[in-house]
PDB file of C-alpha atoms in Angstrom:
ATOM      1  CA  MET A 723    -256.281  10.654   4.814  1.00 42.00           C
ATOM      2  CA  LEU A 724    -256.255  14.335   3.327  1.00 46.00           C
ATOM      3  CA  SER A 725    -259.416  15.782   2.267  1.00 47.00           C
ATOM      4  CA  GLY A 726    -261.080  19.037   1.791  1.00 49.00           C
ATOM      5  CA  PHE A 727    -258.631  20.766  -0.349  1.00 55.00           C
ATOM      6  CA  THR A 728    -260.618  23.348  -2.730  1.00 59.00           C
ATOM      7  CA  ALA A 729    -258.412  25.103  -5.295  1.00 57.00           C
ATOM      8  CA  SER A 730    -258.456  29.023  -5.382  1.00 53.00           C
ATOM      9  CA  PRO A 731    -258.427  30.570  -8.849  1.00 58.00           C
ATOM     10  CA  MET A 732    -254.722  29.452  -9.353  1.00 55.00           C
ATOM     11  CA  ALA A 733    -253.299  27.030  -6.891  1.00 54.00           C
ATOM     12  CA  VAL A 734    -250.141  24.770  -7.106  1.00 55.00           C
ATOM     13  CA  ALA A 735    -249.877  21.947  -4.510  1.00 53.00           C
ATOM     14  CA  LEU A 736    -246.908  19.416  -4.022  1.00 50.00           C
ATOM     15  CA  SER A 737    -248.283  16.045  -4.443  1.00 46.00           C
ATOM     16  CA  PRO A 738    -248.824  14.040  -1.403  1.00 40.00           C
ATOM     17  CA  TYR A 739    -247.166  10.993  -2.947  1.00 40.00           C
ATOM     18  CA  SER A 740    -245.138   9.540  -0.091  1.00 44.00           C
ATOM     19  CA  LEU A 741    -244.435   6.136   1.226  1.00 50.00           C
ATOM     20  CA  GLY A 742    -246.934   4.462   3.790  1.00 55.00           C
ATOM     21  CA  ASP A 743    -249.133   1.823   4.270  1.00 68.00           C
ATOM     22  CA  SER A 744    -251.932   3.865   2.836  1.00 83.00           C
ATOM     23  CA  ILE A 745    -252.763   7.401   1.693  1.00 87.00           C
ATOM     24  CA  SER A 746    -256.080   9.012   0.424  1.00 90.00           C
ATOM     25  CA  VAL A 747    -256.561  12.499  -0.669  1.00 90.00           C
ATOM     26  CA  GLU A 748    -259.686  14.486  -2.048  1.00 93.00           C
ATOM     27  CA  PHE A 749    -259.695  17.623  -3.858  1.00 93.00           C
ATOM     28  CA  THR A 750    -262.283  19.944  -5.159  1.00 95.00           C
ATOM     29  CA  ILE A 751    -261.320  22.263  -8.053  1.00 95.00           C
ATOM     30  CA  GLY A 752    -264.256  25.320  -7.867  1.00 95.00           C
ATOM     31  CA  ASP A 753    -265.663  26.587 -10.951  1.00 96.00           C
ATOM     32  CA  GLY A 754    -263.183  28.493 -13.138  1.00 95.00           C
ATOM     33  CA  CYS A 755    -260.226  27.506 -11.029  1.00 94.00           C
ATOM     34  CA  THR A 756    -257.092  26.027 -12.026  1.00 94.00           C
ATOM     35  CA  ALA A 757    -254.848  23.584  -9.803  1.00 94.00           C
ATOM     36  CA  VAL A 758    -251.662  21.942 -10.483  1.00 93.00           C
ATOM     37  CA  LEU A 759    -250.463  18.967  -8.531  1.00 93.00           C
ATOM     38  CA  THR A 760    -246.790  17.782  -8.883  1.00 90.00           C
ATOM     39  CA  THR A 761    -243.910  16.482  -7.114  1.00 87.00           C
ATOM     40  CA  GLN A 762    -240.320  17.459  -6.314  1.00 81.00           C
ATOM     41  CA  SER A 763    -238.765  14.194  -7.438  1.00 82.00           C
ATOM     42  CA  SER A 764    -239.747  10.448  -8.432  1.00 84.00           C
ATOM     43  CA  THR A 765    -241.778   8.590  -5.902  1.00 84.00           C
ATOM     44  CA  LYS A 766    -239.914   5.938  -4.456  1.00 85.00           C
ATOM     45  CA  VAL A 767    -241.586   2.740  -3.292  1.00 87.00           C
ATOM     46  CA  TYR A 768    -239.436   0.502  -1.143  1.00 84.00           C
ATOM     47  CA  LYS A 769    -239.081  -2.923  -0.079  1.00 79.00           C
ATOM     48  CA  SER A 770    -242.252  -4.514   0.967  1.00 74.00           C
ATOM     49  CA  LEU A 771    -242.793  -5.661   4.524  1.00 76.00           C
ATOM     50  CA  GLY A 772    -244.390  -9.058   3.978  1.00 75.00           C
ATOM     51  CA  SER A 773    -247.489  -9.019   1.830  1.00 78.00           C
ATOM     52  CA  LYS A 774    -248.143  -5.364   2.490  1.00 83.00           C
ATOM     53  CA  CYS A 775    -248.733  -3.004  -0.303  1.00 89.00           C
ATOM     54  CA  SER A 776    -248.117   0.647  -0.468  1.00 89.00           C
ATOM     55  CA  GLU A 777    -251.553   2.437  -1.558  1.00 91.00           C
ATOM     56  CA  GLN A 778    -252.428   5.724  -2.885  1.00 91.00           C
ATOM     57  CA  VAL A 779    -255.924   6.871  -3.794  1.00 94.00           C
ATOM     58  CA  LEU A 780    -256.776  10.285  -5.384  1.00 95.00           C
ATOM     59  CA  GLU A 781    -260.168  11.515  -5.766  1.00 97.00           C
ATOM     60  CA  ALA A 782    -260.933  15.088  -7.432  1.00 97.00           C
ATOM     61  CA  ARG A 783    -264.105  17.001  -8.508  1.00 97.00           C
ATOM     62  CA  ILE A 784    -263.340  19.213 -11.338  1.00 97.00           C
ATOM     63  CA  GLY A 785    -265.920  22.161 -11.640  1.00 97.00           C
ATOM     64  CA  SER A 786    -267.361  23.972 -14.482  1.00 97.00           C
ATOM     65  CA  GLY A 787    -264.642  25.907 -16.398  1.00 97.00           C
ATOM     66  CA  ALA A 788    -262.009  24.706 -14.152  1.00 97.00           C
ATOM     67  CA  LEU A 789    -258.737  22.952 -15.192  1.00 97.00           C
ATOM     68  CA  PHE A 790    -256.903  20.380 -13.013  1.00 97.00           C
ATOM     69  CA  VAL A 791    -253.408  19.302 -13.970  1.00 96.00           C
ATOM     70  CA  VAL A 792    -251.726  16.287 -12.441  1.00 96.00           C
ATOM     71  CA  ILE A 793    -248.144  16.104 -13.681  1.00 95.00           C
ATOM     72  CA  PRO A 794    -245.826  14.017 -11.184  1.00 94.00           C
ATOM     73  CA  ASP A 795    -242.403  12.554 -11.536  1.00 94.00           C
ATOM     74  CA  PRO A 796    -242.413   8.863 -12.514  1.00 95.00           C
ATOM     75  CA  VAL A 797    -243.005   6.385  -9.643  1.00 94.00           C
ATOM     76  CA  THR A 798    -239.995   4.180  -9.025  1.00 93.00           C
ATOM     77  CA  CYS A 799    -240.489   0.641  -7.474  1.00 92.00           C
ATOM     78  CA  PHE A 800    -237.547  -0.786  -5.536  1.00 91.00           C
ATOM     79  CA  SER A 801    -236.812  -4.547  -5.536  1.00 90.00           C
ATOM     80  CA  THR A 802    -239.816  -6.713  -4.073  1.00 90.00           C
ATOM     81  CA  ALA A 803    -242.020  -3.528  -3.708  1.00 92.00           C
ATOM     82  CA  ARG A 804    -245.653  -3.638  -3.920  1.00 92.00           C
ATOM     83  CA  TYR A 805    -247.469  -0.450  -4.941  1.00 93.00           C
ATOM     84  CA  SER A 806    -251.309   0.289  -6.066  1.00 94.00           C
ATOM     85  CA  GLN A 807    -252.834   3.450  -6.821  1.00 95.00           C
ATOM     86  CA  LYS A 808    -256.127   4.562  -7.997  1.00 97.00           C
ATOM     87  CA  GLN A 809    -257.042   8.233  -9.416  1.00 97.00           C
ATOM     88  CA  VAL A 810    -260.690   8.975  -9.856  1.00 98.00           C
ATOM     89  CA  PHE A 811    -261.819  12.432 -11.539  1.00 98.00           C
ATOM     90  CA  ARG A 812    -265.327  13.545 -11.498  1.00 98.00           C
ATOM     91  CA  VAL A 813    -266.155  16.211 -14.231  1.00 98.00           C
ATOM     92  CA  VAL A 814    -268.846  18.288 -15.790  1.00 97.00           C
ATOM     93  CA  SER A 815    -269.380  19.065 -19.341  1.00 95.00           C
ATOM     94  CA  ASP A 816    -266.737  21.902 -19.633  1.00 96.00           C
ATOM     95  CA  SER A 817    -264.388  20.657 -17.121  1.00 97.00           C
ATOM     96  CA  SER A 818    -260.703  20.217 -18.343  1.00 98.00           C
ATOM     97  CA  LEU A 819    -258.029  17.787 -17.092  1.00 98.00           C
ATOM     98  CA  ILE A 820    -254.369  16.603 -17.834  1.00 98.00           C
ATOM     99  CA  ILE A 821    -253.097  13.550 -16.270  1.00 98.00           C
ATOM    100  CA  VAL A 822    -249.366  12.283 -16.612  1.00 98.00           C
ATOM    101  CA  ASP A 823    -249.277   8.644 -14.984  1.00 97.00           C
ATOM    102  CA  TRP A 824    -245.811   7.189 -15.577  1.00 97.00           C
ATOM    103  CA  PHE A 825    -243.440   4.602 -13.800  1.00 96.00           C
ATOM    104  CA  THR A 826    -239.906   3.150 -14.232  1.00 96.00           C
ATOM    105  CA  SER A 827    -238.376  -0.332 -14.158  1.00 95.00           C
ATOM    106  CA  GLY A 828    -236.942   0.439 -10.622  1.00 92.00           C
ATOM    107  CA  ARG A 829    -233.258   1.365  -9.981  1.00 88.00           C
ATOM    108  CA  HIS A 830    -232.040   0.293 -13.064  1.00 77.00           C
ATOM    109  CA  GLU A 831    -228.739   1.948 -12.905  1.00 76.00           C
ATOM    110  CA  SER A 832    -228.201  -0.186  -9.841  1.00 80.00           C
ATOM    111  CA  GLY A 833    -229.219  -3.406 -11.860  1.00 82.00           C
ATOM    112  CA  GLU A 834    -232.864  -3.416 -10.571  1.00 87.00           C
ATOM    113  CA  LYS A 835    -234.802  -3.934 -13.595  1.00 92.00           C
ATOM    114  CA  TRP A 836    -238.601  -4.839 -13.243  1.00 95.00           C
ATOM    115  CA  ASP A 837    -237.767  -6.441  -9.797  1.00 93.00           C
ATOM    116  CA  PHE A 838    -240.800  -5.411  -7.957  1.00 93.00           C
ATOM    117  CA  GLU A 839    -243.615  -7.704  -6.901  1.00 92.00           C
ATOM    118  CA  LEU A 840    -246.599  -5.710  -8.003  1.00 93.00           C
ATOM    119  CA  TYR A 841    -247.535  -2.407  -9.600  1.00 95.00           C
ATOM    120  CA  ARG A 842    -251.208  -1.378 -10.240  1.00 96.00           C
ATOM    121  CA  SER A 843    -252.393   1.894 -11.571  1.00 97.00           C
ATOM    122  CA  SER A 844    -256.016   2.778 -12.273  1.00 98.00           C
ATOM    123  CA  ASN A 845    -257.311   6.007 -13.676  1.00 98.00           C
ATOM    124  CA  CYS A 846    -261.120   6.612 -14.069  1.00 98.00           C
ATOM    125  CA  ILE A 847    -262.941   9.615 -15.324  1.00 98.00           C
ATOM    126  CA  PHE A 848    -266.812  10.118 -14.694  1.00 98.00           C
ATOM    127  CA  ALA A 849    -269.017  12.618 -16.171  1.00 97.00           C
ATOM    128  CA  GLU A 850    -272.155  13.878 -14.418  1.00 94.00           C
ATOM    129  CA  GLY A 851    -274.587  11.142 -13.522  1.00 94.00           C
ATOM    130  CA  ASN A 852    -271.592   8.881 -12.655  1.00 95.00           C
ATOM    131  CA  GLN A 853    -271.166   8.129 -16.264  1.00 96.00           C
ATOM    132  CA  PRO A 854    -267.787   6.407 -16.974  1.00 97.00           C
ATOM    133  CA  VAL A 855    -265.742   8.419 -19.721  1.00 97.00           C
ATOM    134  CA  PHE A 856    -262.271   6.775 -19.381  1.00 98.00           C
ATOM    135  CA  LEU A 857    -261.488   3.552 -17.239  1.00 98.00           C
ATOM    136  CA  ASP A 858    -257.857   2.287 -17.461  1.00 97.00           C
ATOM    137  CA  THR A 859    -255.810   0.089 -15.441  1.00 97.00           C
ATOM    138  CA  VAL A 860    -252.088  -1.002 -15.762  1.00 96.00           C
ATOM    139  CA  LEU A 861    -251.184  -4.155 -13.787  1.00 95.00           C
ATOM    140  CA  LEU A 862    -247.704  -5.801 -13.587  1.00 94.00           C
ATOM    141  CA  GLU A 863    -247.212  -8.615 -11.252  1.00 92.00           C
ATOM    142  CA  GLN A 864    -244.434 -11.132 -10.835  1.00 90.00           C
ATOM    143  CA  SER A 865    -246.971 -14.039 -10.306  1.00 78.00           C
ATOM    144  CA  SER A 866    -248.121 -13.529 -13.965  1.00 67.00           C
ATOM    145  CA  PRO A 867    -247.187 -16.520 -16.572  1.00 78.00           C
ATOM    146  CA  VAL A 868    -244.755 -14.282 -18.014  1.00 81.00           C
ATOM    147  CA  ASP A 869    -242.051 -12.438 -15.868  1.00 86.00           C
ATOM    148  CA  ILE A 870    -242.394  -8.621 -16.116  1.00 92.00           C
ATOM    149  CA  ALA A 871    -238.740  -8.055 -17.193  1.00 91.00           C
ATOM    150  CA  GLU A 872    -239.317 -10.558 -20.156  1.00 89.00           C
ATOM    151  CA  SER A 873    -242.437  -8.907 -21.290  1.00 89.00           C
ATOM    152  CA  MET A 874    -241.039  -5.372 -21.034  1.00 91.00           C
ATOM    153  CA  HIS A 875    -237.802  -6.430 -22.952  1.00 88.00           C
ATOM    154  CA  GLU A 876    -235.299  -3.394 -22.791  1.00 90.00           C
ATOM    155  CA  TYR A 877    -238.024  -0.903 -22.063  1.00 95.00           C
ATOM    156  CA  GLN A 878    -237.381   1.065 -18.768  1.00 95.00           C
ATOM    157  CA  VAL A 879    -240.193   3.414 -18.581  1.00 97.00           C
ATOM    158  CA  ILE A 880    -243.830   3.305 -19.463  1.00 97.00           C
ATOM    159  CA  ALA A 881    -246.045   6.388 -19.462  1.00 98.00           C
ATOM    160  CA  MET A 882    -249.584   7.653 -20.031  1.00 98.00           C
ATOM    161  CA  VAL A 883    -250.788  11.181 -20.845  1.00 98.00           C
ATOM    162  CA  LEU A 884    -254.190  11.980 -20.739  1.00 98.00           C
ATOM    163  CA  ILE A 885    -255.729  15.327 -22.133  1.00 98.00           C
ATOM    164  CA  TYR A 886    -259.282  16.036 -21.712  1.00 98.00           C
ATOM    165  CA  GLY A 887    -261.576  19.109 -21.996  1.00 97.00           C
ATOM    166  CA  PRO A 888    -262.432  22.058 -24.118  1.00 96.00           C
ATOM    167  CA  LYS A 889    -259.625  24.268 -22.633  1.00 95.00           C
ATOM    168  CA  LEU A 890    -257.188  21.892 -24.180  1.00 97.00           C
ATOM    169  CA  LYS A 891    -258.246  21.313 -27.574  1.00 95.00           C
ATOM    170  CA  HIS A 892    -255.065  22.973 -29.069  1.00 95.00           C
ATOM    171  CA  VAL A 893    -252.963  20.812 -26.976  1.00 96.00           C
ATOM    172  CA  GLN A 894    -254.775  17.969 -28.250  1.00 96.00           C
ATOM    173  CA  ASP A 895    -254.499  18.720 -31.777  1.00 96.00           C
ATOM    174  CA  GLN A 896    -250.671  19.412 -31.529  1.00 96.00           C
ATOM    175  CA  VAL A 897    -249.907  16.334 -29.549  1.00 96.00           C
ATOM    176  CA  GLN A 898    -251.963  14.237 -32.003  1.00 96.00           C
ATOM    177  CA  GLU A 899    -249.906  15.817 -34.773  1.00 96.00           C
ATOM    178  CA  ASN A 900    -246.520  15.410 -33.059  1.00 95.00           C
ATOM    179  CA  VAL A 901    -247.003  11.932 -32.227  1.00 95.00           C
ATOM    180  CA  LYS A 902    -248.062  10.887 -35.707  1.00 93.00           C
ATOM    181  CA  ARG A 903    -245.072  12.632 -37.193  1.00 93.00           C
ATOM    182  CA  LEU A 904    -242.549  11.141 -34.732  1.00 90.00           C
ATOM    183  CA  MET A 905    -243.696   7.518 -34.983  1.00 87.00           C
ATOM    184  CA  SER A 906    -243.840   8.114 -38.967  1.00 86.00           C
ATOM    185  CA  GLN A 907    -240.000   9.318 -38.561  1.00 82.00           C
ATOM    186  CA  GLN A 908    -239.229   6.035 -36.492  1.00 73.00           C
ATOM    187  CA  LEU A 909    -240.608   3.922 -38.983  1.00 68.00           C
ATOM    188  CA  GLN A 910    -238.443   5.515 -42.058  1.00 66.00           C
ATOM    189  CA  ILE A 911    -235.067   5.201 -39.961  1.00 57.00           C
ATOM    190  CA  PRO A 912    -233.213   2.128 -38.588  1.00 57.00           C
ATOM    191  CA  SER A 913    -234.022   1.543 -35.010  1.00 49.00           C
ATOM    192  CA  THR A 914    -231.551   0.953 -32.299  1.00 47.00           C
ATOM    193  CA  ARG A 915    -230.922  -2.600 -31.808  1.00 43.00           C
ATOM    194  CA  LEU A 916    -231.933  -3.666 -28.255  1.00 41.00           C
ATOM    195  CA  GLY A 917    -230.316  -6.703 -27.616  1.00 41.00           C
ATOM    196  CA  CYS A 918    -231.013  -9.966 -29.414  1.00 41.00           C
ATOM    197  CA  CYS A 919    -234.774 -10.914 -29.270  1.00 43.00           C
ATOM    198  CA  ALA A 920    -236.377 -13.792 -31.038  1.00 39.00           C
ATOM    199  CA  LYS A 921    -234.736 -15.167 -33.881  1.00 38.00           C
ATOM    200  CA  THR A 922    -235.865 -15.128 -37.326  1.00 41.00           C
ATOM    201  CA  ASN A 923    -235.578 -17.583 -40.165  1.00 41.00           C
ATOM    202  CA  SER A 924    -232.682 -15.448 -41.613  1.00 43.00           C
ATOM    203  CA  ASP A 925    -231.024 -15.391 -38.123  1.00 41.00           C
ATOM    204  CA  ASN A 926    -231.394 -11.786 -37.565  1.00 48.00           C
ATOM    205  CA  CYS A 927    -232.656 -10.310 -34.252  1.00 53.00           C
ATOM    206  CA  LEU A 928    -235.865  -8.293 -34.011  1.00 60.00           C
ATOM    207  CA  VAL A 929    -235.283  -4.759 -33.855  1.00 72.00           C
ATOM    208  CA  ARG A 930    -237.357  -2.562 -31.564  1.00 80.00           C
ATOM    209  CA  PRO A 931    -237.208   1.275 -31.474  1.00 89.00           C
ATOM    210  CA  ALA A 932    -235.890   2.966 -28.246  1.00 92.00           C
ATOM    211  CA  PHE A 933    -239.130   5.062 -27.880  1.00 94.00           C
ATOM    212  CA  ILE A 934    -242.590   4.198 -29.014  1.00 94.00           C
ATOM    213  CA  ALA A 935    -245.597   6.384 -28.576  1.00 96.00           C
ATOM    214  CA  SER A 936    -249.315   6.042 -29.670  1.00 96.00           C
ATOM    215  CA  CYS A 937    -252.046   8.281 -29.351  1.00 96.00           C
ATOM    216  CA  SER A 938    -256.053   7.915 -29.675  1.00 96.00           C
ATOM    217  CA  ALA A 939    -259.241   9.937 -28.870  1.00 96.00           C
ATOM    218  CA  PHE A 940    -261.887   9.221 -26.016  1.00 96.00           C
ATOM    219  CA  GLY A 941    -264.866  10.301 -24.771  1.00 93.00           C
ATOM    220  CA  PRO A 942    -268.123  12.045 -26.197  1.00 90.00           C
ATOM    221  CA  LYS A 943    -267.164  13.782 -29.303  1.00 89.00           C
ATOM    222  CA  GLY A 944    -263.642  12.911 -28.846  1.00 91.00           C
ATOM    223  CA  MET A 945    -263.261  15.236 -25.922  1.00 93.00           C
ATOM    224  CA  GLY A 946    -260.082  13.349 -24.616  1.00 97.00           C
ATOM    225  CA  VAL A 947    -256.865  12.321 -26.270  1.00 98.00           C
ATOM    226  CA  VAL A 948    -254.753   9.399 -24.549  1.00 98.00           C
ATOM    227  CA  VAL A 949    -250.890   9.123 -25.306  1.00 98.00           C
ATOM    228  CA  ARG A 950    -248.969   5.995 -24.157  1.00 97.00           C
ATOM    229  CA  VAL A 951    -245.200   5.692 -24.139  1.00 97.00           C
ATOM    230  CA  ALA A 952    -242.667   3.318 -23.760  1.00 96.00           C
ATOM    231  CA  SER A 953    -239.045   4.198 -23.610  1.00 96.00           C
ATOM    232  CA  THR A 954    -235.653   2.742 -22.914  1.00 95.00           C
ATOM    233  CA  THR A 955    -234.579   5.840 -20.869  1.00 95.00           C
ATOM    234  CA  THR A 956    -236.204   8.214 -18.404  1.00 95.00           C
ATOM    235  CA  GLU A 957    -234.604  11.273 -20.075  1.00 96.00           C
ATOM    236  CA  ALA A 958    -236.314  10.763 -23.356  1.00 97.00           C
ATOM    237  CA  VAL A 959    -239.772  10.799 -21.478  1.00 97.00           C
ATOM    238  CA  TYR A 960    -239.170  13.946 -19.862  1.00 97.00           C
ATOM    239  CA  ARG A 961    -237.981  15.529 -23.081  1.00 97.00           C
ATOM    240  CA  PHE A 962    -241.179  14.157 -24.730  1.00 97.00           C
ATOM    241  CA  LEU A 963    -243.544  15.488 -21.896  1.00 97.00           C
ATOM    242  CA  HIS A 964    -242.009  18.892 -21.861  1.00 97.00           C
ATOM    243  CA  HIS A 965    -242.424  19.075 -25.747  1.00 96.00           C
ATOM    244  CA  GLN A 966    -245.922  17.898 -25.906  1.00 96.00           C
ATOM    245  CA  LEU A 967    -247.055  19.781 -23.176  1.00 97.00           C
ATOM    246  CA  ALA A 968    -245.388  23.306 -24.053  1.00 95.00           C
ATOM    247  CA  GLY A 969    -248.792  24.516 -25.113  1.00 94.00           C
ATOM    248  CA  MET A 970    -249.964  24.574 -21.520  1.00 95.00           C
ATOM    249  CA  GLU A 971    -247.626  27.503 -20.551  1.00 94.00           C
ATOM    250  CA  PRO A 972    -250.427  30.393 -21.635  1.00 93.00           C
ATOM    251  CA  LEU A 973    -252.746  28.567 -18.898  1.00 93.00           C
ATOM    252  CA  LEU A 974    -250.178  27.695 -16.277  1.00 92.00           C
ATOM    253  CA  GLY A 975    -247.599  30.671 -16.700  1.00 90.00           C
ATOM    254  CA  VAL A 976    -244.708  27.854 -16.714  1.00 91.00           C
ATOM    255  CA  SER A 977    -244.160  25.036 -19.180  1.00 92.00           C
ATOM    256  CA  PRO A 978    -244.501  21.539 -17.477  1.00 94.00           C
ATOM    257  CA  TYR A 979    -241.361  19.679 -16.993  1.00 95.00           C
ATOM    258  CA  SER A 980    -239.156  22.415 -17.992  1.00 88.00           C
TER     259      SER A 980
END
């Protein structure tokens, strides 16, 4: 377990996302401070030993006027892997937070597509008094009635971007506008045919776009925005993240995912 990390006015830390039976880390982002947590490459979750599950728990307290930015590369679960992560963020009224949480289907270039046993990711934001602001869990398990690969169709990447707090209002507004425009354009042009899905009465295959994004507000007075993405390629999500988070450059000195 790693604990007691307190951010200075500007701190950048490599995420301790690494493989092992279990890893737990705690952060305190001091009042008025900015901290960035990132990775150097995708987190690889290897084959499970029996029923063991690789676990990660991250908890952060974000002070008044502070900004915490969590921008990792995606999690990639290998065949038969089991992975679970929980991220808990405790904020005050003027804390700001960005979370990017995303994962791929596996080593799909090698033919491994949604071949892992379990993937679970929970993200929770609590305000003062332990009041829940955002509670979200993604769970994919092979023992479910529907096979993971079947339910995902041809999509290879699932992502969530969470933008919260007063420092990020300009980023939220721009992202909401961008996503609305992007999906409006998607509906106006023919989508890429992604294999033959369910047949219609006219014997035409259903067509799904190669990239889908949605955006919605949450929290008191709509202080947060959550964006959800499904894509057939990892590269498309990297481009999307770089474009949507470009407004962070004045706050961080660099544009995320550049």
